[in-house]
PDB file of C-alpha atoms in Angstrom:
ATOM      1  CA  UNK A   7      48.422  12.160  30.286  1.00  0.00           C
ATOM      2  CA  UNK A   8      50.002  10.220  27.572  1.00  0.00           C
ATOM      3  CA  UNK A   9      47.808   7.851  24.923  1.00  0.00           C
ATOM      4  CA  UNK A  10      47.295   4.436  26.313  1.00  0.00           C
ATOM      5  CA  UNK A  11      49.623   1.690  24.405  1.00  0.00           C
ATOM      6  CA  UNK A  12      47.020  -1.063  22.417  1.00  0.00           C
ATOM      7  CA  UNK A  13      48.460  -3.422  24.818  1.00  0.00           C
ATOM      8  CA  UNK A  14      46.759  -1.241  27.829  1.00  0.00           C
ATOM      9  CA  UNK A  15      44.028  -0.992  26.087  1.00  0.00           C
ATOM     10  CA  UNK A  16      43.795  -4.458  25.643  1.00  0.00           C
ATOM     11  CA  UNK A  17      44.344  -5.531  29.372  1.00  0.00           C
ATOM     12  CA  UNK A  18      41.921  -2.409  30.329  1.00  0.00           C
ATOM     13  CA  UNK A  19      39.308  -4.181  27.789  1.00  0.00           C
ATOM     14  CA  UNK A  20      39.434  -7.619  29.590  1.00  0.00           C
ATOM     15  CA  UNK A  21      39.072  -5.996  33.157  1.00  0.00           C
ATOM     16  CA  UNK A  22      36.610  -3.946  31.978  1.00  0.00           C
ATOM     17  CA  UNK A  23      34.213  -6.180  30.166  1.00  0.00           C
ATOM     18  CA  UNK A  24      34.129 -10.052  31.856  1.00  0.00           C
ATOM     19  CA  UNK A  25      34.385 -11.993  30.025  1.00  0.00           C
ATOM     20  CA  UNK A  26      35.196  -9.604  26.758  1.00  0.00           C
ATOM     21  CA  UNK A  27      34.251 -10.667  23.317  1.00  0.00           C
ATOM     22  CA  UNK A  28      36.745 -10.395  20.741  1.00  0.00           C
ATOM     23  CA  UNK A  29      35.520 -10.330  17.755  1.00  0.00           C
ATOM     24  CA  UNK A  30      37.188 -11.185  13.843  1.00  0.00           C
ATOM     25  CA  UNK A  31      37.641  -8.924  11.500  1.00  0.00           C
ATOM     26  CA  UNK A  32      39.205 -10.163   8.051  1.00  0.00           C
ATOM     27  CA  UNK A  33      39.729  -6.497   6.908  1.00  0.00           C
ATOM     28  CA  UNK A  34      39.733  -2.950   7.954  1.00  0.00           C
ATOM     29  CA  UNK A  35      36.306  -2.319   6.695  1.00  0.00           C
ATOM     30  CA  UNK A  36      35.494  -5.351   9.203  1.00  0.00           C
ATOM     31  CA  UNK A  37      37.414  -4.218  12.171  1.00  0.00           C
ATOM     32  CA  UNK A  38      34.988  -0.502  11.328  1.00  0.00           C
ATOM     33  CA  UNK A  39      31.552  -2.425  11.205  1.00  0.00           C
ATOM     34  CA  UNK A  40      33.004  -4.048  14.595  1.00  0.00           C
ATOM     35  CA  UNK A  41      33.586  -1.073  16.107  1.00  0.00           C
ATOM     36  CA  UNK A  42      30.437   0.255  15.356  1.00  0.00           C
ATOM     37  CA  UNK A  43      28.605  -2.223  16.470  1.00  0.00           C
ATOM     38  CA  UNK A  44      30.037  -1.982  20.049  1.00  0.00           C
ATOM     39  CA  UNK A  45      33.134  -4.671  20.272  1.00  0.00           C
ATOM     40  CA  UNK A  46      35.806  -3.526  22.742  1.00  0.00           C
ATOM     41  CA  UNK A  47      39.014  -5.740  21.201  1.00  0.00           C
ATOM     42  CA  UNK A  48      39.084  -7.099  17.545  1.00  0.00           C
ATOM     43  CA  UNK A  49      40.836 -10.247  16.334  1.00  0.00           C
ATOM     44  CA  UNK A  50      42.805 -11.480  13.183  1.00  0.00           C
ATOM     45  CA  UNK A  51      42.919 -14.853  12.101  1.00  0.00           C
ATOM     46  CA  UNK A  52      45.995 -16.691  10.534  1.00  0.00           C
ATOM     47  CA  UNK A  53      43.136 -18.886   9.139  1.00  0.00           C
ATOM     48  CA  UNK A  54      41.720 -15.951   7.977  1.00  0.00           C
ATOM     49  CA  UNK A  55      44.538 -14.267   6.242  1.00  0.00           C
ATOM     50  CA  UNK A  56      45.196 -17.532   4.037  1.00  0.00           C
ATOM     51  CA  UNK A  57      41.750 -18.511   3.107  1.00  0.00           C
ATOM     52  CA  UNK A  58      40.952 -13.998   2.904  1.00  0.00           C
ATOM     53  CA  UNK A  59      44.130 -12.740   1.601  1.00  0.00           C
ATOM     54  CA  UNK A  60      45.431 -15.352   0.076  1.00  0.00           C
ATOM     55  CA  UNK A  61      43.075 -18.298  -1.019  1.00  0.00           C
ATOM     56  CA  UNK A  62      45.076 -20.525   0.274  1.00  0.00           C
ATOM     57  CA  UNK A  63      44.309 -23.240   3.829  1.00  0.00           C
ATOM     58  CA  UNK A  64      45.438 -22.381   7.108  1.00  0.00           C
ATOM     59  CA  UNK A  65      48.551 -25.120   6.647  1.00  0.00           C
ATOM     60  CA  UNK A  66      51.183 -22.933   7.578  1.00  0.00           C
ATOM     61  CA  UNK A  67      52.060 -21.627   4.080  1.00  0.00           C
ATOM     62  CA  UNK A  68      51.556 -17.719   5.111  1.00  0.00           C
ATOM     63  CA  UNK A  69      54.424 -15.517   6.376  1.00  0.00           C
ATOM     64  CA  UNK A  70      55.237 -12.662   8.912  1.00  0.00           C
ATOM     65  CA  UNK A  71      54.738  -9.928   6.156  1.00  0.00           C
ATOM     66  CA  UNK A  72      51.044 -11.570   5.022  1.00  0.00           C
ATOM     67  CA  UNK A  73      50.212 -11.271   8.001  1.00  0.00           C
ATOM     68  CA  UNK A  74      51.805  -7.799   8.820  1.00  0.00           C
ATOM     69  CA  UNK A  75      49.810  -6.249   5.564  1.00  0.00           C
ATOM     70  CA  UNK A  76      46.479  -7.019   6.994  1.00  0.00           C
ATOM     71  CA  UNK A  77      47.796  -5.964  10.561  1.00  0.00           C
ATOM     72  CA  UNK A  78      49.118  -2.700   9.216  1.00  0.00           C
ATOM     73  CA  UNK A  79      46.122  -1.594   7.069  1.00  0.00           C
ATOM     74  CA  UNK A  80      43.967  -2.409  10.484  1.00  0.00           C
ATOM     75  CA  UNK A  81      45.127  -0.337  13.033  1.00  0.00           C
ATOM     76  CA  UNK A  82      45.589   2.538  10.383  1.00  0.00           C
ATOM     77  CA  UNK A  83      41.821   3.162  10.629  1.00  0.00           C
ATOM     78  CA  UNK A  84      40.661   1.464  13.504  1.00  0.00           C
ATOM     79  CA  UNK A  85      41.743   1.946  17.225  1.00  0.00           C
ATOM     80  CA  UNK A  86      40.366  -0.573  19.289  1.00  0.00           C
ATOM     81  CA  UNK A  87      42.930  -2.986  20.801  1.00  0.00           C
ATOM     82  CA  UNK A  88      44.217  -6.211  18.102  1.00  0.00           C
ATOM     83  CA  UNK A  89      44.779  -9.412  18.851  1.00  0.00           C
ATOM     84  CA  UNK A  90      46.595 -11.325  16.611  1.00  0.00           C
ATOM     85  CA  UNK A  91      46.862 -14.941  15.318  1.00  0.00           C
ATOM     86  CA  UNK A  92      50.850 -15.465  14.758  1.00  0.00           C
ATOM     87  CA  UNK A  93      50.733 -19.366  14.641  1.00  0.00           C
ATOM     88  CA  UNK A  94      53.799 -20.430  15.914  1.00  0.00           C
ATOM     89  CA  UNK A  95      56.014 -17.780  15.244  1.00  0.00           C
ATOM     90  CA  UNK A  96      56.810 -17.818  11.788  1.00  0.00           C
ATOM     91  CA  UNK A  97      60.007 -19.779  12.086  1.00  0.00           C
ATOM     92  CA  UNK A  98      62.135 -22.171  13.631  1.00  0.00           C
ATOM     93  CA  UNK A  99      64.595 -20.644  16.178  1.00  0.00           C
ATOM     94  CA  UNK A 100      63.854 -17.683  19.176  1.00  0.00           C
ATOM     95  CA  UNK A 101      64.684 -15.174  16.092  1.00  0.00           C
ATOM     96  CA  UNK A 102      61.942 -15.548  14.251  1.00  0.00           C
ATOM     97  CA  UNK A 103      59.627 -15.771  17.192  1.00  0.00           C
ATOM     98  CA  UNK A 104      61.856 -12.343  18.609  1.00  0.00           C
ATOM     99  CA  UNK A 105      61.077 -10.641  15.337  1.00  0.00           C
ATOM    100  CA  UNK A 106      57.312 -11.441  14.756  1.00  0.00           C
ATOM    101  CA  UNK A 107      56.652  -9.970  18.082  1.00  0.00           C
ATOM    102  CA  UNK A 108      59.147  -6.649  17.767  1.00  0.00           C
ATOM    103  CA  UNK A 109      57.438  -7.009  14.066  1.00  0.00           C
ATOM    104  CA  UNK A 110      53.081  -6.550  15.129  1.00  0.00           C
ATOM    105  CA  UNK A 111      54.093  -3.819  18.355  1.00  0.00           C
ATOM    106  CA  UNK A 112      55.687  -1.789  15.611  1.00  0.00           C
ATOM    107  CA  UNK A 113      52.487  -2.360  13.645  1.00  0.00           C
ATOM    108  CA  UNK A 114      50.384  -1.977  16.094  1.00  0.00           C
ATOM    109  CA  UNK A 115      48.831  -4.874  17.322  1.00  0.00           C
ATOM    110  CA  UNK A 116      47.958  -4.970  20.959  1.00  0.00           C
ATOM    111  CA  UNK A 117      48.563  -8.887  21.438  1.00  0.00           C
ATOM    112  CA  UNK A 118      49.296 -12.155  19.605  1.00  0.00           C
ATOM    113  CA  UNK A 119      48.797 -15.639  20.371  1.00  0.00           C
ATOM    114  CA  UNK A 120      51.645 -18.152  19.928  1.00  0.00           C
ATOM    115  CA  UNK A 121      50.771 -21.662  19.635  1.00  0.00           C
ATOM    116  CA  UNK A 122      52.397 -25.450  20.145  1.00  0.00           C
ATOM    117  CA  UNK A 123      51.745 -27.044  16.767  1.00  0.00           C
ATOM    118  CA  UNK A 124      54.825 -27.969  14.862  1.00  0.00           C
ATOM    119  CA  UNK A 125      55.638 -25.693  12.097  1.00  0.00           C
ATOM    120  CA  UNK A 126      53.354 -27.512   9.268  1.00  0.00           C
ATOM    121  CA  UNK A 127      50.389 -26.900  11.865  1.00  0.00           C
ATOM    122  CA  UNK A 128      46.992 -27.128  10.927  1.00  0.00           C
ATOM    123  CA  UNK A 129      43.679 -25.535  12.020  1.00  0.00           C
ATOM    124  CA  UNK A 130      43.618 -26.339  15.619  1.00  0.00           C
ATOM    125  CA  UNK A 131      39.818 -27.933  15.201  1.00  0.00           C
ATOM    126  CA  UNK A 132      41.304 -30.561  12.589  1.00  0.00           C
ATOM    127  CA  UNK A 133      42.616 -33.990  13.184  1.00  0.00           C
ATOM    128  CA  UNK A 134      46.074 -34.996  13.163  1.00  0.00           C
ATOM    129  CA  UNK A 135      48.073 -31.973  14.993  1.00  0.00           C
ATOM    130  CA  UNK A 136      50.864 -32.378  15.719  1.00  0.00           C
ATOM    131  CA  UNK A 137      52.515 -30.701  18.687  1.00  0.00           C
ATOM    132  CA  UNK A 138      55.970 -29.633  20.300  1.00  0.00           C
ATOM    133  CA  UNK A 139      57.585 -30.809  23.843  1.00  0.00           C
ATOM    134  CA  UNK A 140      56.523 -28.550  26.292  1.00  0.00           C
ATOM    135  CA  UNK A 141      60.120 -27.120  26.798  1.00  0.00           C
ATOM    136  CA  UNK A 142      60.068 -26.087  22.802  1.00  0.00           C
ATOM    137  CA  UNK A 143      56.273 -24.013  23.575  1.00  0.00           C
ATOM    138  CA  UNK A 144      58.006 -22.547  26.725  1.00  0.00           C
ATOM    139  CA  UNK A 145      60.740 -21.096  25.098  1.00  0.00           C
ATOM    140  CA  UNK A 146      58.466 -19.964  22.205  1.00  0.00           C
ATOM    141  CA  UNK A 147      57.003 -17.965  25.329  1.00  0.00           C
ATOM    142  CA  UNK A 148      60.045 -16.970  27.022  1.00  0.00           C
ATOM    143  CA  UNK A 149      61.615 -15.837  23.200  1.00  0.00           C
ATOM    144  CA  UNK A 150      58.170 -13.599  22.953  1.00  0.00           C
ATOM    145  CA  UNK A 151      58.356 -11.684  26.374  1.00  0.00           C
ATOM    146  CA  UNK A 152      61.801 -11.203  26.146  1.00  0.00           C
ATOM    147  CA  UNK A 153      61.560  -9.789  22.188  1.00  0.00           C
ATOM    148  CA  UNK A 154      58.787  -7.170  23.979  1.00  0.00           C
ATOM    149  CA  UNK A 155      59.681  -3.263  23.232  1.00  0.00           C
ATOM    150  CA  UNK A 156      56.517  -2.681  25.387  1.00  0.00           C
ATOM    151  CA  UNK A 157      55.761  -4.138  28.715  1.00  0.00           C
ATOM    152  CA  UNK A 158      52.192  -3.745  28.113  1.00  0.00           C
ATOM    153  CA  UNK A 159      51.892  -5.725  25.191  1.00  0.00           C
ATOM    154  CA  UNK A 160      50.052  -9.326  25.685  1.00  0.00           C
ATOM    155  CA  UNK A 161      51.740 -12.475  24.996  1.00  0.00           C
ATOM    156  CA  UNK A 162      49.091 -15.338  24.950  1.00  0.00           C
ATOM    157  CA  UNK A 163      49.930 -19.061  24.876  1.00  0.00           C
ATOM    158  CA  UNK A 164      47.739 -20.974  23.177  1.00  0.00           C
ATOM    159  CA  UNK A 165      48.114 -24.711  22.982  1.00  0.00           C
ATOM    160  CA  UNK A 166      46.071 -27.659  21.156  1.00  0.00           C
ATOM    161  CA  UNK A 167      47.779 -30.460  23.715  1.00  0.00           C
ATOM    162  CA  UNK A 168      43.801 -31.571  24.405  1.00  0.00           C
ATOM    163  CA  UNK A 169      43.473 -32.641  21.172  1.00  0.00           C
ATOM    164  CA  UNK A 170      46.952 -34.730  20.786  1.00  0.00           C
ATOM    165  CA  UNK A 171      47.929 -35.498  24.614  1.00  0.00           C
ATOM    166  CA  UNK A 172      44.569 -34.823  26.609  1.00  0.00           C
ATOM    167  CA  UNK A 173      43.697 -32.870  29.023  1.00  0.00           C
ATOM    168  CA  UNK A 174      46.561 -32.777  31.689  1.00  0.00           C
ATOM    169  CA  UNK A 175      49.176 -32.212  29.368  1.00  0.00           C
ATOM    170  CA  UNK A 176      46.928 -29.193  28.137  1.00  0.00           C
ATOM    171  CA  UNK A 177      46.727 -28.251  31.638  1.00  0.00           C
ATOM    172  CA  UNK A 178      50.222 -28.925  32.644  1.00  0.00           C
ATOM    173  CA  UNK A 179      51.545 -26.656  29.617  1.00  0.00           C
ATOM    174  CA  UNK A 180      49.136 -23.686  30.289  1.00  0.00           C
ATOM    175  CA  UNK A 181      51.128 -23.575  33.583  1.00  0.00           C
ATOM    176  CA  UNK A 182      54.214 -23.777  32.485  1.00  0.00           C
ATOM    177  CA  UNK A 183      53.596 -20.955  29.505  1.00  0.00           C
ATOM    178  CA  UNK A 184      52.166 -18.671  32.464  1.00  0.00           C
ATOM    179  CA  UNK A 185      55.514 -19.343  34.584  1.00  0.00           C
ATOM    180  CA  UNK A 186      57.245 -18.519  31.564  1.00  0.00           C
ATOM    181  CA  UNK A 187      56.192 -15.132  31.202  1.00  0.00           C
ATOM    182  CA  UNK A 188      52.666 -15.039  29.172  1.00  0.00           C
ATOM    183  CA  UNK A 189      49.944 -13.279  30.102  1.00  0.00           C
ATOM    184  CA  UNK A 190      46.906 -15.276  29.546  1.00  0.00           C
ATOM    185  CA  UNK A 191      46.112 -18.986  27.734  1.00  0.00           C
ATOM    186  CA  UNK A 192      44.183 -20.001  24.939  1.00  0.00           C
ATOM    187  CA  UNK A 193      43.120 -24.031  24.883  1.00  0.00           C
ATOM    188  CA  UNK A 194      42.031 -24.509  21.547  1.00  0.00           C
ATOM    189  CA  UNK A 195      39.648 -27.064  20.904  1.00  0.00           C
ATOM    190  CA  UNK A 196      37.993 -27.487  23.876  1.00  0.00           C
ATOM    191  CA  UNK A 197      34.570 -29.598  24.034  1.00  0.00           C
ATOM    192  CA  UNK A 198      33.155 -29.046  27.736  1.00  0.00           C
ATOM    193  CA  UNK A 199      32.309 -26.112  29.341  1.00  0.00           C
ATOM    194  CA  UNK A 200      33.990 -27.842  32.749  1.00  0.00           C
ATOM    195  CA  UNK A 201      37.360 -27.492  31.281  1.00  0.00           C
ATOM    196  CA  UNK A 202      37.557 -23.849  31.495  1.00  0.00           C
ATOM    197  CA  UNK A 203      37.017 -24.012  35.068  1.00  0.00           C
ATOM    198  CA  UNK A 204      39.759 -26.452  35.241  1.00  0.00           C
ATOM    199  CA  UNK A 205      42.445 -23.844  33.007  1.00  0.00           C
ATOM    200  CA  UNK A 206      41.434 -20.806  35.333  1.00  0.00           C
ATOM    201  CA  UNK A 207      41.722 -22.728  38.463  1.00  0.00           C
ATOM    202  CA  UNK A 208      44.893 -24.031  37.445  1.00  0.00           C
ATOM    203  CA  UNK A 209      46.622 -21.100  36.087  1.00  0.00           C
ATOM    204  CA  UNK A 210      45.410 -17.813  37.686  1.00  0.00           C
ATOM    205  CA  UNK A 211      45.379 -15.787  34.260  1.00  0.00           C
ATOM    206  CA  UNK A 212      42.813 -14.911  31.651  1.00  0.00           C
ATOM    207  CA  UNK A 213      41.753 -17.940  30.038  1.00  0.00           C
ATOM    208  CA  UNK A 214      40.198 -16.909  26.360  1.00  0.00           C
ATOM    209  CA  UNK A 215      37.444 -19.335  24.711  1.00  0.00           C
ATOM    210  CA  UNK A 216      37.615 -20.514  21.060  1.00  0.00           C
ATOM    211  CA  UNK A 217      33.531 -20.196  20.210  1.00  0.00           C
ATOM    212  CA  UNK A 218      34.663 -20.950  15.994  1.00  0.00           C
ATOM    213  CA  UNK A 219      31.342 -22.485  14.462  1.00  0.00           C
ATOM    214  CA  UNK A 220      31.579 -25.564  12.758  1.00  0.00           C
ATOM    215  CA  UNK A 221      34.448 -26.931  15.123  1.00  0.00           C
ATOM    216  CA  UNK A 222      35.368 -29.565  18.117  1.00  0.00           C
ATOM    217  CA  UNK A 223      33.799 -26.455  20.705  1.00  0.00           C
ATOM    218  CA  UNK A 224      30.307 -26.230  20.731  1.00  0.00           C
ATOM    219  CA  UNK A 225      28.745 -22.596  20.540  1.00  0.00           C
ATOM    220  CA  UNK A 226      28.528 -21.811  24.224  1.00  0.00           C
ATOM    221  CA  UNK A 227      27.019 -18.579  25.480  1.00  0.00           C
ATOM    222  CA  UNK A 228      28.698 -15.764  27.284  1.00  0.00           C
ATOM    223  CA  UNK A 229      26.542 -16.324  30.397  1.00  0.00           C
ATOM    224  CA  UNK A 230      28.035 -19.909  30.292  1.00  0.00           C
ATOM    225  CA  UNK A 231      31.666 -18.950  30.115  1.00  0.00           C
ATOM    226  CA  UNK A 232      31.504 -16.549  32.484  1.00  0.00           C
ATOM    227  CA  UNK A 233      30.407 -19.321  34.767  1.00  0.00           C
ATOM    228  CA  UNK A 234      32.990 -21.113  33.842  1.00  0.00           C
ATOM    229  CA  UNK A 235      36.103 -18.287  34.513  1.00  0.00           C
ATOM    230  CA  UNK A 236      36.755 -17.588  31.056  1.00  0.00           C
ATOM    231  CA  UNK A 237      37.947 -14.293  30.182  1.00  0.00           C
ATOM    232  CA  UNK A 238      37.675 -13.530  26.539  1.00  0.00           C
ATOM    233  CA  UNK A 239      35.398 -15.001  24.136  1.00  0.00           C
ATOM    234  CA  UNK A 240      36.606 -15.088  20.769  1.00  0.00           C
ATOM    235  CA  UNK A 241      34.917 -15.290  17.072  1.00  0.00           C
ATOM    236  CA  UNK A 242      37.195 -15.378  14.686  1.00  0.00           C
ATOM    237  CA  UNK A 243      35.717 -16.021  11.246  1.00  0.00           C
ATOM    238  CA  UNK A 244      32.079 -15.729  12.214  1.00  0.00           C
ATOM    239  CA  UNK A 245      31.709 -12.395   9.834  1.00  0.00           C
ATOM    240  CA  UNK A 246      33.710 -13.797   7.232  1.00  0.00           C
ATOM    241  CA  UNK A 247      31.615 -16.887   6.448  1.00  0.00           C
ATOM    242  CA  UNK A 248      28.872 -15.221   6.382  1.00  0.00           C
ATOM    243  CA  UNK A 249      30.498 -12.821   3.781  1.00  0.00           C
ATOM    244  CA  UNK A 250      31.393 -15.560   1.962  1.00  0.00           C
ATOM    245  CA  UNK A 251      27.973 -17.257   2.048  1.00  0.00           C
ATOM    246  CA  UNK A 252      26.377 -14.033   0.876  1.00  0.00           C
ATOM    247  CA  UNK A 253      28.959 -13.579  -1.939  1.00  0.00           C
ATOM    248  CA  UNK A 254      28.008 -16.918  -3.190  1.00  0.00           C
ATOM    249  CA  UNK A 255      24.180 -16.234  -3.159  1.00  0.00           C
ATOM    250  CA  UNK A 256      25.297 -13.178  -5.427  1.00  0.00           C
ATOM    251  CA  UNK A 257      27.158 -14.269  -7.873  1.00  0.00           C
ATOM    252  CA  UNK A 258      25.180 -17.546  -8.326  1.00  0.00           C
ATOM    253  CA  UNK A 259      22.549 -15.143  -8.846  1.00  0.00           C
ATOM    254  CA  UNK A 260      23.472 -12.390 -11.247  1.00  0.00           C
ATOM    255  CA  UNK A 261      24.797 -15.275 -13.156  1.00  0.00           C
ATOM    256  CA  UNK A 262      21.851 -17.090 -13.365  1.00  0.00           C
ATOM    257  CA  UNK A 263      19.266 -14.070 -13.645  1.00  0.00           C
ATOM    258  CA  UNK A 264      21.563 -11.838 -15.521  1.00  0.00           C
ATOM    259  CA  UNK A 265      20.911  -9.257 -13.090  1.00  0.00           C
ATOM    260  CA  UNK A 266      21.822  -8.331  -9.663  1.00  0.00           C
ATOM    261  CA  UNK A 267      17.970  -7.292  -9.146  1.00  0.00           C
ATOM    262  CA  UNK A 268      16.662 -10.420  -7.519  1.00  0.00           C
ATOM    263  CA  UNK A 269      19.498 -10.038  -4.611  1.00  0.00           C
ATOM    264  CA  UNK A 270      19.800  -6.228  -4.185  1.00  0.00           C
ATOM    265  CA  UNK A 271      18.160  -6.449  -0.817  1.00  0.00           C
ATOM    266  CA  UNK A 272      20.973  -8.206   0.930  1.00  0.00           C
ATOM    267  CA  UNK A 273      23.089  -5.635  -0.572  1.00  0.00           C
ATOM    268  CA  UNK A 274      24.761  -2.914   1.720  1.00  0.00           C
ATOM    269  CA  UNK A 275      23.627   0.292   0.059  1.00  0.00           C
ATOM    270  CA  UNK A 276      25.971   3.024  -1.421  1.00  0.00           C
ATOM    271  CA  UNK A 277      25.521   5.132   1.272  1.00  0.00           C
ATOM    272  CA  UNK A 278      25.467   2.796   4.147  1.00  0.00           C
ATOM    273  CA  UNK A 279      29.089   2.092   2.780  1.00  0.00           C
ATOM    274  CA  UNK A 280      29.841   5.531   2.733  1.00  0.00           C
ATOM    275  CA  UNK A 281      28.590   6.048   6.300  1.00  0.00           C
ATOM    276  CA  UNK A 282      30.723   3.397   7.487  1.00  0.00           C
ATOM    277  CA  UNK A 283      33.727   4.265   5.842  1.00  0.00           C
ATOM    278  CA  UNK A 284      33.542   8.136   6.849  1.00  0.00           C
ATOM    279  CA  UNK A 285      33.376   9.145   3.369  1.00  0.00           C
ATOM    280  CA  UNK A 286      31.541  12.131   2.979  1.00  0.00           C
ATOM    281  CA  UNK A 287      34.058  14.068   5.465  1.00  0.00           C
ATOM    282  CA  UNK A 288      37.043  12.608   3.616  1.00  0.00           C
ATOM    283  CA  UNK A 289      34.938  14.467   0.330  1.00  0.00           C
ATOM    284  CA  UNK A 290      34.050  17.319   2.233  1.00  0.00           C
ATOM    285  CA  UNK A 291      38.370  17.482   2.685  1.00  0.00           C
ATOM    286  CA  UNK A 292      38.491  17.404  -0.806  1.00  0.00           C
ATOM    287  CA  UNK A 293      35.926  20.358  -1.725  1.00  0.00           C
ATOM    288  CA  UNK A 294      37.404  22.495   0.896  1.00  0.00           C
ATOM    289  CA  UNK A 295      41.010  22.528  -1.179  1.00  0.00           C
ATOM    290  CA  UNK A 296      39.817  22.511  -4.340  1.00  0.00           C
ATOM    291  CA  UNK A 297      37.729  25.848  -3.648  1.00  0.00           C
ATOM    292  CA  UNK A 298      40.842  26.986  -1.805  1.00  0.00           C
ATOM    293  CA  UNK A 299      42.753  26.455  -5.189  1.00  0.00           C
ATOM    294  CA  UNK A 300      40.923  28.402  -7.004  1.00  0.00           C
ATOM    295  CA  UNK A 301      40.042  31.223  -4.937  1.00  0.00           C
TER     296      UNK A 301
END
């Protein structure tokens, strides 16, 4: 029986686990500790890769290939299924949508979400998007299916229209996006629980839940989206703040104490690092050839 594409594996995950949680992880160390810790599907951010990769905002200023890196050095070590943030297609024409897609199958990735902002978008739980006509997001959609080398790859629509239009024209272009060939929706911003209901109702497909901390959604449960139809729940940065928050706490620290002793205990240890990262049997590798070198 041949391997299972990460697209498969990606659909299986959804069916498998209602509603799945799809977790973020900036890095491959990340998507690691997220498999270990029992996540079926990972995710990466576009707002991660600026603010992670780059140090830069989540205004549109990062590219197919920053994005690609992170991809790439991903699903090198870690097998579960990707999803990936690809904003809205890293250009202006069907090309550039047709090549980002061709681009994250040949990487790897098992999905990508394609959104509606215009191309200086903006975090979707900001003010002041700014959004396409719903004929420019459908052929975004209809550009991404068609680019597909692999059937089983996922093509998710995701579109901020509550935020700018309200919540018909959010509905109304979930619709459309599904008629056009994606495979499940992603309403960003969404403030009720209610409104799910209304997306899966309205458009038959997996409907995947924004639960981002700090933003327009509040920080529903799984229990309560699974009421409410939705089929993925996604965290996308909820690791990586708290990496950053930590990282703060240290070097505020050491700097002020002049040693790293009064913070040592948040610390992941040597070998907990080690054990995550396989190390000892990459070592053990090593040893074996250098005693077979000089026997």
């Amino acid at each position: 029986m041949s391997r299972k594409t990460p697209g498969q594996r990606f659909r299986d995950a959804v069916v498998e686990e209602s509603p799945l949680q799809v977790i973020g992880a900036i890095n491959a160390n990340h998507a690691l500790l997220a498999q270990r810790a029992g996540f079926k599907a990972i995710y990466l951010s576009g707002g991660g890769v600026a603010a992670g990769s780059l140090g830069l905002p989540d205004l549109g200023i990062t590219g197919l290939e920053d994005v690609l890196i992170d991809v790439r050095r991903i699903t090198d070590v870690c097998d579960l299924p990707l999803l990936v943030d690809v904003d809205t297609g890293f250009g202006s024409s069907a090309f550039n949508v047709a090549r980002t897609v061709k681009s994250m199958i040949k990487a790897g990735a098992a999905a990508v979400h394609i959104e509606d902002q215009v191309g200086a978008k903006r975090c979707g739980h900001r003010p002041n998007k700014e959004i396409v006509t719903q004929q420019e997001m459908v052929d975004r959609i209809k550009a991404a299916v068609d680019a597909r080398t692999d059937d089983s790859f996922v093509i998710m629509a995701r579109t901020d229209a509550l935020a700018v239009e309200g919540l018909n024209s959010a509905l109304d272009r979930a619709a459309a996006c599904i008629e056009a060939g994606a495979d499940m929706v992603f309403p960003e911003a969404i403030t009720e629980l209610e409104m799910y209901k209304l997306f899966a109702d309205r458009v038959n497909a997996p409907i995947l839940a924004n639960i981002t901390e700090f933003g327009a959604t509040p920080l529903f449960t799984v229990d309560e989206l699974k009421e409410a139809n939705v089929g993925l729940v996604l965290y996308p940065l909820s690791a990586f703040r708290a990496m950053n928050k930590a990282a703060e706490n240290v070097y505020t620290a050491i700097r002020r104490d002049g040693t790293q002793k009064n913070v040592i205990d948040t610390m992941q240890t040597r070998m907990e690092l080690y054990d995550r990262i396989n190390y000892h049997a990459f070592e053990q590798s090593l040893d074996a050839l250098f005693a077979q070198k000089k026997s």
